[in-house]
Coordinates of C-alpha atoms and ligand atoms in Angstrom, one line a residue:
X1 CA 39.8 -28.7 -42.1
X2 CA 41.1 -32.2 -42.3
X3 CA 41.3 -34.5 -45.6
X4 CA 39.3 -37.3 -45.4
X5 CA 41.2 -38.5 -48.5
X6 CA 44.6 -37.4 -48.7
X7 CA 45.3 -39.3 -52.0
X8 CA 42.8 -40.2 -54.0
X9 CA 41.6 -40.7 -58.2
X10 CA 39.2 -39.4 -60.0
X11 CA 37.6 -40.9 -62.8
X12 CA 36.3 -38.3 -65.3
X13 CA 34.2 -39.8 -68.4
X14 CA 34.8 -38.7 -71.8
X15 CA 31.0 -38.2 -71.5
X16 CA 31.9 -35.5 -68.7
X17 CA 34.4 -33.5 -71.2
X18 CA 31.5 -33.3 -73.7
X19 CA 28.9 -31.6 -71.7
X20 CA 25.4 -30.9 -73.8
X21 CA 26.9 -31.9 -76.9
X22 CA 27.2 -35.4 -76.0
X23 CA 30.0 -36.0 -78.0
X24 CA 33.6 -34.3 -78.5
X25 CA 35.1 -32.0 -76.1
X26 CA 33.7 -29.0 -74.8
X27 CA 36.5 -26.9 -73.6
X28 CA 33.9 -24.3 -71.4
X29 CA 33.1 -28.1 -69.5
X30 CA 36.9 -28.9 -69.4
X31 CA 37.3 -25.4 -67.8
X32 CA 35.2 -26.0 -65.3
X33 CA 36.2 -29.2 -64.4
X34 CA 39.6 -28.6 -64.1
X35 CA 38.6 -25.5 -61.9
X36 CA 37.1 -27.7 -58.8
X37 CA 40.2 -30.4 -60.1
X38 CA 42.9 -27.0 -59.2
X39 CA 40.7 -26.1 -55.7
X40 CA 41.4 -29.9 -54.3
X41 CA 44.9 -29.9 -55.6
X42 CA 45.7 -26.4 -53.8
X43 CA 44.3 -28.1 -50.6
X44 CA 46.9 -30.7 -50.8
X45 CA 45.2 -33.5 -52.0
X46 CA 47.1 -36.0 -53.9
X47 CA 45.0 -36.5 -57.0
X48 CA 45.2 -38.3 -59.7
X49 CA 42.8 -38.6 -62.8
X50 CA 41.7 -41.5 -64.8
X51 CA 40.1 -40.3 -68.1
X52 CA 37.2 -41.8 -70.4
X53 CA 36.9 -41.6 -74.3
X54 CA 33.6 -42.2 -74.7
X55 CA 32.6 -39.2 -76.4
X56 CA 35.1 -39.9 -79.4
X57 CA 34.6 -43.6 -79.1
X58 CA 33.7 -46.7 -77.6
X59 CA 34.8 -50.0 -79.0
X60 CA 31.3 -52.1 -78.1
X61 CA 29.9 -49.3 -80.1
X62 CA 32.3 -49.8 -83.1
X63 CA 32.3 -53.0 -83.0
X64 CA 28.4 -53.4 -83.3
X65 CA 29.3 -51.1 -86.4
X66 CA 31.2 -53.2 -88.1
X67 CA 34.9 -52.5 -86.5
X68 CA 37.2 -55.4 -85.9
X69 CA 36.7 -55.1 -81.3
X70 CA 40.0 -55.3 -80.6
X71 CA 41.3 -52.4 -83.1
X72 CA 38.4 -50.3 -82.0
X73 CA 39.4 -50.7 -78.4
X74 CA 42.8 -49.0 -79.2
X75 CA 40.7 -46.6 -80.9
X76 CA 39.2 -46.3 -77.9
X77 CA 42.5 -45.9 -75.7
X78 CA 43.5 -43.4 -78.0
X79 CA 40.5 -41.0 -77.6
X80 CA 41.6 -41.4 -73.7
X81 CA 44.7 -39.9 -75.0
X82 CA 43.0 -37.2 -76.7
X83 CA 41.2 -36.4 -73.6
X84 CA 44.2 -36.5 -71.6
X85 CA 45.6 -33.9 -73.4
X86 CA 43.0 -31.2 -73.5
X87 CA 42.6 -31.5 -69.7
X88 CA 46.1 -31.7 -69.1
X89 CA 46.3 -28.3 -71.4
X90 CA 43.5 -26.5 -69.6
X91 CA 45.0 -27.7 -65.8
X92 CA 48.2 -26.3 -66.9
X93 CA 46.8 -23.2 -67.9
X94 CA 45.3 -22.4 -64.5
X95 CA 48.5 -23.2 -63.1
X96 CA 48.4 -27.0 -62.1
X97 CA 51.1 -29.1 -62.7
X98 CA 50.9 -32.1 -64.3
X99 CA 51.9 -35.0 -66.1
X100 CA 50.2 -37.5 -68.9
X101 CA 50.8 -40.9 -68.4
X102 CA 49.8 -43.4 -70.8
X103 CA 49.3 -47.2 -70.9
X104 CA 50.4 -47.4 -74.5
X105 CA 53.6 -46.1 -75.2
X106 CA 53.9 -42.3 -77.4
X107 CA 57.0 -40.6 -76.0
X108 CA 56.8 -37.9 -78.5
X109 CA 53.7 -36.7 -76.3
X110 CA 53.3 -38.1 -73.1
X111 CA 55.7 -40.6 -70.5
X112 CA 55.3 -44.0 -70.2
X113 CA 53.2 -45.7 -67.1
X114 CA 56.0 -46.6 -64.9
X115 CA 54.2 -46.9 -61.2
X116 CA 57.2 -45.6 -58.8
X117 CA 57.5 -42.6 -61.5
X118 CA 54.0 -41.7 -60.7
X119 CA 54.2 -41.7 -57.0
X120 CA 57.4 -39.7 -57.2
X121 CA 55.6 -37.1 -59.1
X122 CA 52.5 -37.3 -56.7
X123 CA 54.9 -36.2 -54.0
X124 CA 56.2 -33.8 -56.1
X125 CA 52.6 -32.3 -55.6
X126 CA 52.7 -33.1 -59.6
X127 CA 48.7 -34.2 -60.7
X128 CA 49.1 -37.2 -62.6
X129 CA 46.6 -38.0 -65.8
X130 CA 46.8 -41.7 -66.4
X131 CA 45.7 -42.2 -70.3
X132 CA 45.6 -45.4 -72.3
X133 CA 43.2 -47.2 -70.8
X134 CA 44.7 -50.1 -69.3
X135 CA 46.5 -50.4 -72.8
X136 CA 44.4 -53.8 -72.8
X137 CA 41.5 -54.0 -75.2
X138 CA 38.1 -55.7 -73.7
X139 CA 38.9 -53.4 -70.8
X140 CA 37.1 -50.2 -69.8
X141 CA 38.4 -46.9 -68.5
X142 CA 36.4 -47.9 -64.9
X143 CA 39.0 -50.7 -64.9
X144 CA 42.5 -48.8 -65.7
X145 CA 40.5 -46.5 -63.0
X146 CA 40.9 -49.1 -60.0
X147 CA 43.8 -50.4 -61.6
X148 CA 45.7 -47.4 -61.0
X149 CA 44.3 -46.5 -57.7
X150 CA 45.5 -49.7 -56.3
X151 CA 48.8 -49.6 -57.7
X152 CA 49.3 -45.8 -56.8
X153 CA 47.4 -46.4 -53.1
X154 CA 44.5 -44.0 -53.3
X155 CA 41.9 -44.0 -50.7
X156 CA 39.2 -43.9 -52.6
X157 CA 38.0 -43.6 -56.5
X158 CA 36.3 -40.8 -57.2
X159 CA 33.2 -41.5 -60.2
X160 CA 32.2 -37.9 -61.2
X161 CA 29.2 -37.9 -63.2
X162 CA 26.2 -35.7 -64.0
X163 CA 23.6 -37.2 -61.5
X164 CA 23.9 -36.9 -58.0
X165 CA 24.7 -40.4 -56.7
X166 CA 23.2 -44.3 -57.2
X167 CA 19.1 -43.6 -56.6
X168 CA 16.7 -46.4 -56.2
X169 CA 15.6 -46.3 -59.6
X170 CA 16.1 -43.7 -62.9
X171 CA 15.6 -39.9 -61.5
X172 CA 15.0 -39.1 -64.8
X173 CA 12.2 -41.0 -65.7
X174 CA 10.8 -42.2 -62.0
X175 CA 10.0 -39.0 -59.9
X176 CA 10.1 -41.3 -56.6
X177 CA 13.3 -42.5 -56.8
X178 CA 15.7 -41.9 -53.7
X179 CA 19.0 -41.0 -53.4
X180 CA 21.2 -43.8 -51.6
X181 CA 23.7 -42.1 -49.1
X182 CA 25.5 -45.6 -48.4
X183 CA 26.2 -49.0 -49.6
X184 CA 28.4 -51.8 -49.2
X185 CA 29.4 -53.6 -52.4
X186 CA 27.2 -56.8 -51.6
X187 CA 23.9 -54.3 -51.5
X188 CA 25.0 -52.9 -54.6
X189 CA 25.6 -56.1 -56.0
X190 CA 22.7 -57.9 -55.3
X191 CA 20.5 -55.1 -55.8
X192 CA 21.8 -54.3 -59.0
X193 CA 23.0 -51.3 -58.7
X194 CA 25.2 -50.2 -62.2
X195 CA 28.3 -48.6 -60.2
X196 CA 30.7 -49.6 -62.8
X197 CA 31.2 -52.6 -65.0
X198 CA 31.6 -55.8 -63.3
X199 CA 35.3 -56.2 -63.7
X200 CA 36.2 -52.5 -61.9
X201 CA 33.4 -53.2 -59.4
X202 CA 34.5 -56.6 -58.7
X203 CA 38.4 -55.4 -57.9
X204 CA 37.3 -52.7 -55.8
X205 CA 35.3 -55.1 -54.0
X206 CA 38.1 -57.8 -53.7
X207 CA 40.3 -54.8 -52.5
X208 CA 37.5 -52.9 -50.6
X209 CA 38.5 -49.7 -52.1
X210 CA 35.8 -47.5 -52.0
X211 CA 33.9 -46.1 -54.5
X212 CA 31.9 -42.2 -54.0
X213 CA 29.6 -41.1 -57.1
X214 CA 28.8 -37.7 -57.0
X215 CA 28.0 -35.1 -59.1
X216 CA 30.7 -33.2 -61.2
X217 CA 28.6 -30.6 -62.5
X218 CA 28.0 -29.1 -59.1
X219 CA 30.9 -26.8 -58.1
X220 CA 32.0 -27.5 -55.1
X221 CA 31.3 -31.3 -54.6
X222 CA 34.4 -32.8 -55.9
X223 CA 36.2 -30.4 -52.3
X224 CA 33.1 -31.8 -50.4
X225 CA 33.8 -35.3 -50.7
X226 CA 37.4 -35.3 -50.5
X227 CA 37.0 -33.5 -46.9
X228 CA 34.2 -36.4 -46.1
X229 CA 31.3 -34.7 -46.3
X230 CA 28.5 -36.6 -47.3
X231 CA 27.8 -36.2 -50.8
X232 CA 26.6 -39.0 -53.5
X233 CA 26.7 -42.0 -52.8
X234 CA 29.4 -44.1 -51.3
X235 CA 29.5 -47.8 -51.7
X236 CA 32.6 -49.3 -49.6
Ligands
UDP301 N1 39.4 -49.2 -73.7 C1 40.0 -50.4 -73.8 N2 40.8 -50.8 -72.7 C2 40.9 -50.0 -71.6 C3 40.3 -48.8 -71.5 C4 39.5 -48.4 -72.6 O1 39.9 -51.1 -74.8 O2 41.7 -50.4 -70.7 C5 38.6 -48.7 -74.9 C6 37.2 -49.3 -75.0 O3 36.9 -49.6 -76.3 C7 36.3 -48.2 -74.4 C8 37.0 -47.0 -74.9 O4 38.4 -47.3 -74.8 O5 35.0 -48.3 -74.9 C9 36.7 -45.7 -74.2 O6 36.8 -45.9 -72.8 P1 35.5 -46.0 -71.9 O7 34.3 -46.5 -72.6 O8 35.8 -46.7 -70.6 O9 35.3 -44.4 -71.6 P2 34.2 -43.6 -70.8 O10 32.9 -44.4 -70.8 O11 34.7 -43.5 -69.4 O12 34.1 -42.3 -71.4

């Protein structure tokens, strides 16, 4: 069956490394993750990955603490590194070949972002794990996430996360509320939609790279989506 996304990035959260505990990495989670990540790879996708830190920290949060914002955002980019790591360890493991980029430069442990080197090892069939952040503080991982999409030509970003899509209201708390199939970015926009912060939604919006959410958790989604099946929700 055809791709419908021959190259495309996935953003993972730190949140989606954690799994129940909420905070830290759960390596069962990381396994399983990197499981549907090593199906999509086999089929010839090129993927690359964008990961979070939120489950170590999040420099808003330490900053509200007390932290000095800009030192807690490198904290923050570090814990991307962290996370980096342990899925690049586990990928590896099950046979994937990849390579840790990062934003912030630590050659002992990973290379230097250098665009053409990451498209070079995308046609190597090499998965790339971009880390760092966008080695900016203020920024979020959601940004570094379209950042690097653009700059390596994806598709499409991928958001996994643990609910199925954008609904009309909280599924948690409001039994009613629908699943939305499709949007464009002015729906989401002006219905308010939280896709992803304002400055990643507003550059894939300026770019009109499109965005899917889907669920992570549910094995088999991440191969649905990149084949175009309807899954989630896509806003483009
Ligand atoms: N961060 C940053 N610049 C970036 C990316 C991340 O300063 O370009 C910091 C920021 O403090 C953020 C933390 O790293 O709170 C972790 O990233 P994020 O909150 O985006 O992770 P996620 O929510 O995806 O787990």
């Amino acid at each position: 069956m055809a791709l419908a996304y021959p190259r495309a990035l996935l953003k993972v959260s730190g949140e989606a490394l954690a799994g129940e505990k909420g905070v830290g990495v759960d390596f069962k989670v990381v396994e399983a993750l990197a499981d549907q990540i090593k199906t999509v790879h086999a089929m010839g996708v090129q993927l690359s990955l964008v990961v979070g830190g939120g489950n170590i920290i999040r420099g808003t949060a330490a900053s509200r603490d007390g932290l000095d914002r800009v030192n807690a955002d490198y904290m923050g980019m570090l814990a991307t590194v962290i996370n980096a790591l342990a899925m690049q360890d586990v990928l590896e493991k099950l046979g994937v070949h990849t390579r840790v980029m990062t934003a912030i430069r630590m050659e002992s442990l990973a290379e230097p972002y250098i665009r053409r080197r990451a498209l070079r090892h995308m046609e190597k069939g090499r998965l790339v794990i971009f880390a760092g952040g966008t080695g900016n503080p203020y920024f979020s991982t959601d940004t570094a996430a379209v950042l690097r999409a653009l700059e390596v030509e994806a598709e499409v970003i991928l958001k996994g996360t643990n609910v199925d899509g954008i609904f009309t209201a909280d599924p948690r708390k409001e039994p009613s509320a629908r699943l939305i199939p499709e949007l464009t970015f002015q729906e989401a926009l002006v219905k308010g939609y939280e896709v992803m912060d304002r400055s990643a939604f507003g550059l894939c919006q300026t770019n009109q790279l499109p965005i899917v959410v889907f669920n992570m958790n549910s094995v088999g989604n991440l191969d649905r989506v990149l084949r175009g099946e309807p899954v989630g929700t896509i806003v483009q």
